[in-house]
Coordinates of C-alpha atoms and ligand atoms in Angstrom, one line a residue:
M531 CA 101.5 107.3 61.7
V532 CA 101.4 109.4 64.8
S533 CA 100.1 107.8 68.4
R534 CA 97.4 109.8 69.9
V535 CA 98.0 111.2 73.5
I536 CA 94.3 111.7 74.9
P537 CA 94.8 114.0 78.3
V538 CA 93.6 112.4 81.3
E539 CA 90.9 114.2 83.9
N540 CA 92.7 116.2 86.6
F541 CA 94.1 114.1 89.3
D542 CA 95.9 114.2 93.0
L543 CA 97.5 110.7 93.0
V544 CA 99.2 109.7 96.5
I545 CA 101.9 107.0 96.4
F546 CA 102.4 105.6 99.6
G547 CA 105.7 104.1 99.8
G548 CA 106.8 107.2 97.3
T549 CA 110.6 106.8 98.5
G550 CA 110.8 102.9 98.0
D551 CA 112.4 101.0 95.0
L552 CA 109.2 100.3 93.0
A553 CA 108.0 104.1 92.9
R554 CA 111.6 105.1 92.4
R555 CA 112.5 102.6 89.5
K556 CA 109.1 102.3 87.7
I557 CA 106.4 104.7 89.1
L558 CA 107.5 108.0 89.0
P559 CA 109.9 107.6 85.8
G560 CA 106.7 106.1 84.4
L561 CA 104.5 109.3 85.2
F562 CA 107.5 111.3 84.4
R563 CA 107.0 109.9 80.8
R564 CA 103.3 110.7 80.8
F565 CA 104.0 114.3 81.9
C566 CA 106.3 114.6 78.8
S567 CA 103.8 113.1 76.5
G568 CA 101.4 115.7 77.6
Q569 CA 99.0 113.4 78.8
M570 CA 98.8 114.8 82.3
P571 CA 96.7 117.7 83.0
A572 CA 98.3 121.3 84.2
E573 CA 96.7 120.9 87.5
A574 CA 97.5 117.2 88.2
R575 CA 99.8 116.6 91.3
I576 CA 101.6 113.8 92.8
V577 CA 102.2 113.1 96.6
G578 CA 104.8 110.9 97.9
A579 CA 103.8 109.7 101.2
A580 CA 106.5 107.3 103.3
R581 CA 108.2 106.9 106.7
S582 CA 111.3 109.1 105.8
D583 CA 111.4 112.8 107.0
L584 CA 112.1 114.7 103.9
T585 CA 110.7 118.3 102.8
D586 CA 109.0 118.6 99.3
A587 CA 112.4 120.1 98.1
E588 CA 114.2 116.9 99.5
F589 CA 111.7 114.5 97.9
R590 CA 112.0 116.4 94.6
K591 CA 115.8 116.0 94.7
D592 CA 115.7 112.2 95.3
I593 CA 113.0 111.8 92.5
K594 CA 115.1 113.8 89.9
A595 CA 118.4 111.3 90.9
A596 CA 115.7 108.3 90.3
L597 CA 114.8 109.8 87.0
E598 CA 118.5 110.2 86.1
E599 CA 119.2 106.7 87.0
F600 CA 116.2 104.8 85.5
L601 CA 115.4 107.1 82.8
P602 CA 119.1 108.1 81.4
N603 CA 119.4 110.1 77.5
K604 CA 115.5 109.3 76.9
G605 CA 115.1 112.6 75.0
H606 CA 113.6 114.7 77.6
T607 CA 115.0 118.3 78.6
A608 CA 116.3 119.9 81.7
K609 CA 112.7 122.0 81.6
D610 CA 110.8 118.6 81.4
V611 CA 112.2 117.4 84.6
R612 CA 111.7 120.7 86.4
G613 CA 108.1 120.9 85.2
F614 CA 107.5 117.5 86.3
L615 CA 109.4 117.8 89.7
D616 CA 107.0 120.9 90.5
R617 CA 104.1 118.9 90.5
L618 CA 105.7 116.8 93.4
H619 CA 104.7 116.9 97.0
Y620 CA 105.9 114.8 100.1
V621 CA 104.2 113.9 103.4
K622 CA 105.7 112.1 106.1
I623 CA 103.4 109.4 107.1
D624 CA 102.9 106.4 109.3
A625 CA 100.6 103.6 107.7
T626 CA 100.0 102.2 111.2
G627 CA 99.8 105.4 113.1
T628 CA 98.2 108.7 113.2
Q629 CA 101.2 110.7 112.0
G630 CA 100.8 112.5 108.7
W631 CA 97.0 111.8 107.8
S632 CA 95.6 115.3 108.5
V633 CA 98.5 116.7 106.6
L634 CA 97.4 114.6 103.6
K635 CA 93.8 115.4 104.3
K636 CA 94.6 119.1 103.8
L637 CA 96.4 118.4 100.7
V638 CA 94.2 116.2 98.6
R639 CA 91.7 117.6 96.6
K640 CA 88.0 116.3 96.7
D641 CA 86.1 118.2 94.4
K642 CA 84.0 116.4 92.0
D643 CA 86.4 117.2 89.0
T644 CA 89.3 115.8 90.4
I645 CA 90.2 112.1 90.5
Q646 CA 92.3 110.9 93.6
A647 CA 94.2 107.9 93.4
F648 CA 96.0 105.9 96.2
Y649 CA 98.7 103.7 95.3
F650 CA 99.7 101.1 97.8
S651 CA 103.2 100.8 96.9
V652 CA 104.5 99.3 100.4
A653 CA 104.5 95.9 101.9
P654 CA 101.4 93.9 102.0
T655 CA 100.7 94.2 105.6
L656 CA 99.9 97.8 105.2
F657 CA 97.2 97.5 102.4
G658 CA 94.7 97.0 105.1
P659 CA 95.6 99.6 107.7
L660 CA 96.1 102.1 104.7
A661 CA 92.5 101.8 103.0
E662 CA 91.3 101.9 106.8
R663 CA 92.9 105.2 107.4
L664 CA 92.0 106.7 104.1
H665 CA 88.2 105.8 104.8
T666 CA 88.3 106.8 108.6
N667 CA 90.1 110.1 108.3
K668 CA 87.6 110.9 105.3
I669 CA 90.5 111.6 102.6
A670 CA 89.0 109.4 100.2
G671 CA 86.3 111.1 98.0
P672 CA 83.7 109.4 95.9
N673 CA 86.0 109.7 92.6
A674 CA 88.9 107.7 94.8
R675 CA 90.7 104.7 93.6
I676 CA 93.3 102.8 95.5
V677 CA 95.8 100.8 93.4
V678 CA 97.0 97.4 95.4
E679 CA 100.4 96.0 94.6
K680 CA 101.6 92.3 94.6
P681 CA 101.5 90.0 96.5
F682 CA 97.9 89.9 97.0
G683 CA 97.6 87.6 99.7
R684 CA 99.6 84.3 100.3
D685 CA 97.0 81.8 100.1
L686 CA 93.2 81.9 99.4
E687 CA 92.5 82.6 103.4
S688 CA 94.5 85.8 103.3
A689 CA 93.4 86.7 99.8
K690 CA 89.7 86.7 101.2
A691 CA 90.6 88.5 104.3
L692 CA 92.5 91.3 102.4
N693 CA 89.5 91.2 100.0
A694 CA 87.0 91.8 102.7
T695 CA 89.3 94.5 104.5
L696 CA 89.5 96.6 101.2
R697 CA 85.7 96.1 100.5
D698 CA 85.2 97.5 104.0
H699 CA 86.4 100.6 102.8
F700 CA 85.9 100.7 99.1
E701 CA 83.6 99.5 96.2
E702 CA 84.9 96.8 94.0
S703 CA 84.7 99.6 91.3
Q704 CA 87.2 101.5 93.3
I705 CA 89.8 98.6 93.6
Y706 CA 92.9 98.4 91.4
R707 CA 94.9 95.3 91.9
I708 CA 97.8 95.5 89.6
D709 CA 99.4 92.8 87.5
H710 CA 102.1 94.4 85.6
Y711 CA 102.3 91.7 83.2
L712 CA 98.6 92.9 82.0
G713 CA 99.9 96.4 81.3
K714 CA 102.6 95.3 78.7
E715 CA 102.2 96.2 74.6
T716 CA 102.3 93.0 73.7
V717 CA 99.4 91.5 76.1
Q718 CA 96.9 94.0 74.7
N719 CA 98.4 93.3 71.3
L720 CA 98.0 89.6 71.7
M721 CA 94.3 90.7 72.1
A722 CA 93.6 92.8 69.1
V723 CA 95.7 90.0 67.2
R724 CA 93.2 87.4 68.4
F725 CA 90.1 89.2 68.3
G726 CA 90.8 91.9 65.7
N727 CA 91.4 89.1 62.9
M728 CA 89.5 86.5 61.2
L729 CA 92.7 84.6 60.8
F730 CA 93.5 83.2 64.2
E731 CA 90.1 83.0 66.4
P732 CA 88.8 80.0 64.1
L733 CA 92.0 78.0 64.9
W734 CA 92.3 79.0 68.5
N735 CA 91.0 75.5 69.9
A736 CA 91.9 72.0 70.2
Q737 CA 91.3 70.9 66.5
Y738 CA 94.2 73.1 65.5
V739 CA 96.5 73.8 68.4
D740 CA 98.6 71.2 69.7
H741 CA 99.9 72.8 73.1
V742 CA 100.7 76.1 74.3
Q743 CA 104.0 77.0 76.0
I744 CA 103.9 80.0 78.5
T745 CA 107.6 80.7 80.0
V746 CA 108.8 83.4 82.2
A747 CA 112.6 83.0 82.9
E748 CA 114.9 85.3 84.8
T749 CA 118.5 85.3 84.9
V750 CA 118.7 87.2 88.5
G751 CA 118.4 85.0 91.5
V752 CA 116.5 86.0 95.0
G753 CA 119.0 88.8 95.7
G754 CA 118.4 90.7 98.7
R755 CA 114.7 89.5 98.9
G756 CA 116.0 86.2 100.0
A757 CA 114.1 86.3 103.1
Y758 CA 111.0 87.2 101.6
Y759 CA 111.3 85.2 98.7
D760 CA 112.1 81.8 101.0
K761 CA 108.4 82.3 102.2
S762 CA 106.9 82.6 98.8
G763 CA 108.6 80.5 96.2
A764 CA 107.8 80.3 92.4
M765 CA 104.5 79.2 93.0
R766 CA 103.3 82.0 94.6
D767 CA 105.3 84.7 93.7
M768 CA 104.7 84.1 89.4
V769 CA 102.5 81.2 88.8
Q770 CA 99.6 82.4 90.8
N771 CA 99.5 85.7 89.4
H772 CA 101.6 86.6 86.2
L773 CA 101.5 83.1 84.5
M774 CA 98.0 82.5 85.4
Q775 CA 96.8 85.7 84.1
L776 CA 98.4 85.1 80.8
L777 CA 97.1 81.9 80.5
C778 CA 93.6 83.3 81.0
L779 CA 94.1 85.6 78.1
I780 CA 95.2 83.1 75.9
A781 CA 92.4 80.5 76.9
M782 CA 89.3 82.4 77.5
E783 CA 86.4 83.0 75.2
P784 CA 86.0 86.1 73.2
P785 CA 84.3 88.4 75.5
A786 CA 81.0 90.3 74.1
H787 CA 83.0 93.8 74.7
F788 CA 86.2 95.2 75.4
D789 CA 85.0 96.4 78.7
P790 CA 86.5 95.3 82.4
D791 CA 83.6 93.0 83.6
S792 CA 83.2 91.1 80.3
V793 CA 87.0 90.5 80.1
R794 CA 87.2 89.5 83.8
D795 CA 84.2 87.1 83.6
E796 CA 86.0 85.2 80.9
K797 CA 89.4 84.9 82.6
L798 CA 87.4 83.7 85.8
K799 CA 85.7 81.0 83.7
V800 CA 89.0 79.7 82.7
I801 CA 90.4 79.8 86.1
R802 CA 87.5 77.7 87.0
A803 CA 87.8 75.3 84.3
L804 CA 91.4 74.5 85.3
D805 CA 92.1 70.9 86.3
P806 CA 94.1 70.3 89.5
P807 CA 97.3 69.1 87.9
E808 CA 98.6 65.7 88.9
R809 CA 101.9 65.3 90.9
E810 CA 103.6 63.8 87.9
D811 CA 102.9 66.9 85.8
I812 CA 104.6 69.3 88.2
V813 CA 108.4 69.7 88.5
R814 CA 110.0 72.0 91.1
G815 CA 113.4 73.3 91.0
Q816 CA 116.0 75.1 93.1
Y817 CA 119.0 76.7 91.9
K818 CA 122.5 75.4 92.9
S819 CA 126.1 76.7 91.7
D820 CA 129.8 75.8 92.3
V821 CA 130.5 79.1 93.1
Q822 CA 130.2 80.0 96.8
G823 CA 127.8 81.9 97.9
D824 CA 125.9 81.6 94.6
S825 CA 123.6 79.0 95.3
Y826 CA 119.7 79.3 96.4
L827 CA 119.8 77.9 99.8
E828 CA 123.2 80.0 100.6
E829 CA 121.2 83.4 99.4
V830 CA 118.2 82.7 101.4
E831 CA 120.7 81.6 104.4
N832 CA 118.3 78.6 105.1
R833 CA 120.3 75.3 104.2
S834 CA 117.0 73.1 104.7
S835 CA 114.9 75.4 102.8
T836 CA 112.3 73.4 100.4
T837 CA 110.9 76.6 98.7
E838 CA 111.0 76.2 95.0
S839 CA 112.8 78.7 92.5
F840 CA 111.6 77.1 89.6
V841 CA 108.5 75.1 88.5
A842 CA 107.3 73.6 85.5
M843 CA 104.0 72.2 85.0
K844 CA 101.3 70.7 82.4
L845 CA 97.8 71.9 82.7
A846 CA 94.5 70.9 81.4
I847 CA 91.4 73.2 80.7
S848 CA 88.2 71.0 81.1
N849 CA 86.1 72.6 78.7
W850 CA 85.2 72.2 74.9
R851 CA 87.6 74.7 73.3
W852 CA 90.9 73.1 75.4
A853 CA 90.0 69.4 75.9
G854 CA 92.9 67.6 75.3
V855 CA 95.5 70.5 74.7
P856 CA 98.2 70.7 77.4
F857 CA 99.4 74.2 78.7
Y858 CA 102.8 74.3 79.7
L859 CA 103.9 76.6 82.1
R860 CA 107.7 77.2 83.4
T861 CA 109.0 79.8 85.3
G862 CA 112.2 80.1 87.3
K863 CA 115.4 82.2 88.4
R864 CA 119.1 82.1 87.4
L865 CA 118.1 80.6 84.3
K866 CA 120.1 80.7 81.0
A867 CA 118.5 84.2 79.8
R868 CA 115.9 86.4 80.5
A869 CA 112.7 85.6 78.4
S870 CA 108.9 85.9 78.8
E871 CA 107.2 84.1 76.0
I872 CA 103.8 82.5 75.2
S873 CA 104.0 80.1 72.2
I874 CA 100.8 78.9 70.6
V875 CA 102.1 75.6 68.9
F876 CA 99.6 74.4 66.0
K877 CA 99.3 71.0 65.1
E878 CA 101.0 69.6 62.2
T879 CA 99.3 69.3 58.7
P880 CA 97.1 66.4 58.4
H881 CA 98.8 65.3 55.2
S882 CA 102.5 66.3 53.7
I883 CA 102.3 66.4 50.3
F884 CA 106.0 66.8 50.3
D885 CA 108.8 64.2 50.3
K886 CA 109.8 63.1 53.7
D887 CA 113.1 64.9 53.5
S888 CA 111.3 68.2 53.5
G889 CA 110.7 67.3 57.3
R890 CA 107.4 68.3 59.1
H891 CA 106.7 71.6 60.3
R892 CA 104.3 73.3 62.7
N893 CA 103.1 77.1 63.0
I894 CA 104.0 78.7 66.2
L895 CA 102.7 81.9 67.2
S896 CA 105.0 83.7 69.6
I897 CA 104.0 86.4 71.9
R898 CA 107.2 87.8 73.5
L899 CA 106.8 90.2 76.6
Q900 CA 110.3 90.7 77.4
P901 CA 113.1 91.7 76.0
N902 CA 112.0 93.1 72.7
E903 CA 108.5 93.0 72.9
G904 CA 106.5 91.5 69.7
I905 CA 104.5 88.9 68.1
T906 CA 106.0 86.6 65.4
L907 CA 103.9 83.7 63.3
G908 CA 106.4 81.1 62.2
V909 CA 105.0 80.3 58.8
T910 CA 106.7 77.4 56.5
I911 CA 107.9 78.3 53.3
K912 CA 110.1 76.8 50.3
E913 CA 113.9 77.6 51.0
P914 CA 114.8 79.9 47.9
G915 CA 116.8 78.5 45.4
P916 CA 117.2 75.5 43.1
G917 CA 117.5 71.9 44.3
G918 CA 114.1 71.0 44.8
M919 CA 111.4 71.4 47.2
R920 CA 113.1 72.1 50.6
L921 CA 111.0 73.7 53.5
V922 CA 112.1 76.3 55.8
D923 CA 110.5 77.9 59.1
V924 CA 110.6 81.8 58.9
P925 CA 109.3 84.2 61.3
L926 CA 106.6 86.6 60.3
D927 CA 107.0 89.7 62.4
M928 CA 103.8 91.0 63.4
T929 CA 105.0 94.1 65.1
F930 CA 105.4 96.1 62.3
A931 CA 107.9 98.7 63.5
D932 CA 108.3 99.9 60.0
A933 CA 104.5 100.5 59.1
L934 CA 103.7 101.9 62.6
G935 CA 106.6 104.7 62.6
P936 CA 109.1 105.4 65.5
E937 CA 105.9 105.6 67.9
A938 CA 106.0 101.8 67.9
D939 CA 109.5 101.7 69.1
D940 CA 108.7 104.4 71.8
V941 CA 105.7 102.1 73.7
P942 CA 104.7 103.0 77.4
D943 CA 106.0 101.0 80.0
A944 CA 103.3 98.4 81.5
Y945 CA 103.4 101.0 84.7
E946 CA 102.7 104.0 83.0
R947 CA 99.9 102.6 80.9
L948 CA 98.2 101.0 84.2
I949 CA 98.4 104.5 86.4
M950 CA 96.7 106.2 83.2
D951 CA 93.9 103.5 83.1
V952 CA 93.6 104.0 86.9
I953 CA 93.2 107.6 86.2
R954 CA 90.5 107.1 83.5
G955 CA 88.6 104.5 85.5
N956 CA 89.1 101.6 83.2
Q957 CA 89.6 98.5 85.2
T958 CA 90.1 96.3 82.3
L959 CA 93.6 95.5 83.0
F960 CA 93.6 94.8 86.6
M961 CA 92.4 91.9 88.5
R962 CA 88.9 91.4 90.0
G963 CA 88.7 90.2 93.6
D964 CA 87.0 86.8 92.5
E965 CA 89.4 86.2 90.0
V966 CA 92.2 86.5 92.4
E967 CA 90.4 84.1 94.8
A968 CA 89.7 81.4 92.4
A969 CA 93.6 81.6 91.6
W970 CA 94.3 81.0 95.2
A971 CA 91.6 78.4 95.2
W972 CA 93.4 76.4 92.5
T973 CA 97.0 77.0 93.9
D974 CA 96.3 76.6 97.6
P975 CA 95.9 72.5 97.2
I976 CA 99.0 72.5 95.1
I977 CA 101.0 73.9 97.8
K978 CA 99.6 72.2 100.3
D979 CA 100.4 68.9 99.0
W980 CA 103.9 70.0 98.9
T981 CA 104.2 71.0 102.4
S982 CA 102.4 67.9 103.5
R983 CA 104.7 65.6 101.8
G984 CA 107.8 67.3 102.8
D985 CA 108.5 67.6 98.8
K986 CA 112.0 68.7 97.8
P987 CA 112.8 70.8 94.9
K988 CA 115.3 69.0 92.2
A989 CA 118.4 71.1 92.2
Y990 CA 119.3 72.4 89.1
D991 CA 122.6 74.4 87.8
V992 CA 122.3 78.2 87.3
E993 CA 122.3 79.5 83.7
T994 CA 120.4 76.0 82.5
T995 CA 117.1 75.6 81.5
G996 CA 116.3 74.1 85.0
P997 CA 116.0 70.7 86.3
E998 CA 116.1 67.8 83.8
D999 CA 112.8 66.4 84.9
A1000 CA 111.3 69.6 83.2
A1001 CA 112.6 68.6 79.8
V1002 CA 111.1 64.8 80.7
L1003 CA 107.8 66.5 81.4
M1004 CA 107.7 67.2 77.7
H1005 CA 109.5 64.4 76.3
R1006 CA 106.9 62.1 78.1
A1007 CA 104.3 63.5 75.5
G1008 CA 106.8 63.5 72.5
R1009 CA 107.2 67.4 72.9
R1010 CA 110.0 69.6 73.7
W1011 CA 110.2 73.1 75.5
L1012 CA 111.3 75.9 73.1
D1013 CA 114.6 77.2 73.7
I1014 CA 115.0 80.2 76.2
K1015 CA 116.6 82.9 74.2
A1016 CA 117.2 86.5 75.2
Ligands
NAD1319 P1 110.6 99.3 99.5 O1 111.2 98.5 100.8 O2 111.7 99.8 98.6 O3 109.7 100.6 99.9 C1 108.7 100.7 101.1 C2 108.2 102.0 101.4 O4 107.2 101.8 102.3 C3 109.1 103.3 101.3 O5 108.9 104.4 100.7 C4 108.8 103.3 103.0 O6 109.4 104.3 103.7 C5 107.6 102.9 103.1 N1 106.9 102.4 104.4 C6 107.4 101.5 105.3 N2 106.8 101.5 106.1 C7 105.8 102.3 106.5 C8 104.8 102.5 107.0 N3 104.6 102.2 108.4 N4 104.0 103.9 106.9 C9 104.1 104.5 105.8 N5 105.3 104.1 104.8 C10 105.9 103.0 105.0 O7 109.7 98.4 98.7 P2 109.3 98.2 97.1 O8 110.3 97.2 96.8 O9 109.1 99.5 96.6 O10 108.0 97.4 97.1 C11 106.5 97.8 97.6 C12 105.6 97.1 97.3 O11 105.5 96.7 95.8 C13 105.5 96.0 98.3 O12 104.0 95.3 98.1 C14 106.3 94.9 97.1 O13 105.7 93.4 97.0 C15 105.7 95.3 95.2 N6 106.5 95.2 94.5 C16 107.7 95.7 94.4 C17 108.3 95.2 93.2 C18 109.8 95.8 92.7 O14 110.2 96.0 91.8 N7 110.2 96.4 93.9 C19 107.6 94.7 92.0 C20 106.3 94.2 92.1 C21 105.8 94.5 93.5

């Protein structure tokens, strides 16, 4: 089976922050892969816009080095690289000043047949100034879209202010708030599995689901981002956006159509149905280590920091479908393995016809986002061989790499898919302004409660599964976390 590559419309894509880490590591390598696949029209151009003083040739040289670093041995040729680099241009620009804007204006085409996309891959304080300058310098035409990176605000008030600023200059239909978790192949596959089959949806409710676990575990610490992270923490950095989005896709009602507003309306309803969690249903942690310089407090150079690098929580969704079904969320840094996984844990059969030595078994549908994206369904079968009826759980692999052929191994990275969706004008996998605000409205009181009480996170050892209290959160209800496995 050969995957179809449908060329997109002609475009000019301006990457503000084109020399930055995200642009070099993800955005430009992603665009290069789309170029190699033939998806990029012959006249499409990419403009890097940043503070450094570079010529086009210097920018191309830097991006060539980035491709070598981040896409080594991926089967492309020197001709592919040259062809891609020819599309690149560079403008030195000041997001908060006047320099470079007239040059950018001359460069960007505004005809009705060219899509203009402006990717804000810069610090969040520059999102507003960029939107304003694109508008006042009349660079953005009717086909313009802006792509806004995370974080989108740090609380409800700042998110509202940012939404208002962006909407002063652009329509909501032109604003693409990125959450790269939504661009992952498996996240979309989750929707295909859930809504494209008769098998799952009838079981997707409180009658059959015991609980849901969503884990996003990292092995890395705060590294060089210590100063930024210490003002943010796991709740703002991961739960309010990525974990919340995943929860919405699992819990939402089937939308009438797979179109942007139908999907986003349903996600919004989930956020609004989330109960405020009880204090005892939240565990905060901060990593520590016996190795000097390796603990959170040393890395952020703030010995009295009370910022969490780990959160585990039990959430309840107050609606008919999910009444009584806990959703357990867990995310943290310096954990024992890097793994992002959603698991739908179904209830046990109401009665076992097998003798008690055969044990009790549950079906678990696991959606793995990284590493090794894929979906597996744990089913119970008879252990082969003589010796009576012994039951064993085996994973049914639903990625079907064999059935789908080699293309199944070469799925686009989240960023490549999302950028192409921007050019196509498809907002389904981007967060709408009201969704982001609703997520902050739910998050804010939790953070405020910690701050007002001076709540201190529990220390946990690096390379573990987090603080003991997180395990207790599950044990209290007779449940346990699934293992974090790379
Ligand atoms: P970075 O610091 O590596 O790069 C910042 C870029 O912004 C540089 O190109 C710099 O020249 C440019 N810049 C800074 N000030 C400017 C100004 N006044 N005018 C014009 N350009 C200016 O940052 P990054 O890591 O690439 O992150 C960019 C954005 O993406 C941030 O919002 C970040 O939160 C978000 N993000 C980054 C990552 C990542 O993995 N790096 C992941 C998720 C989200």
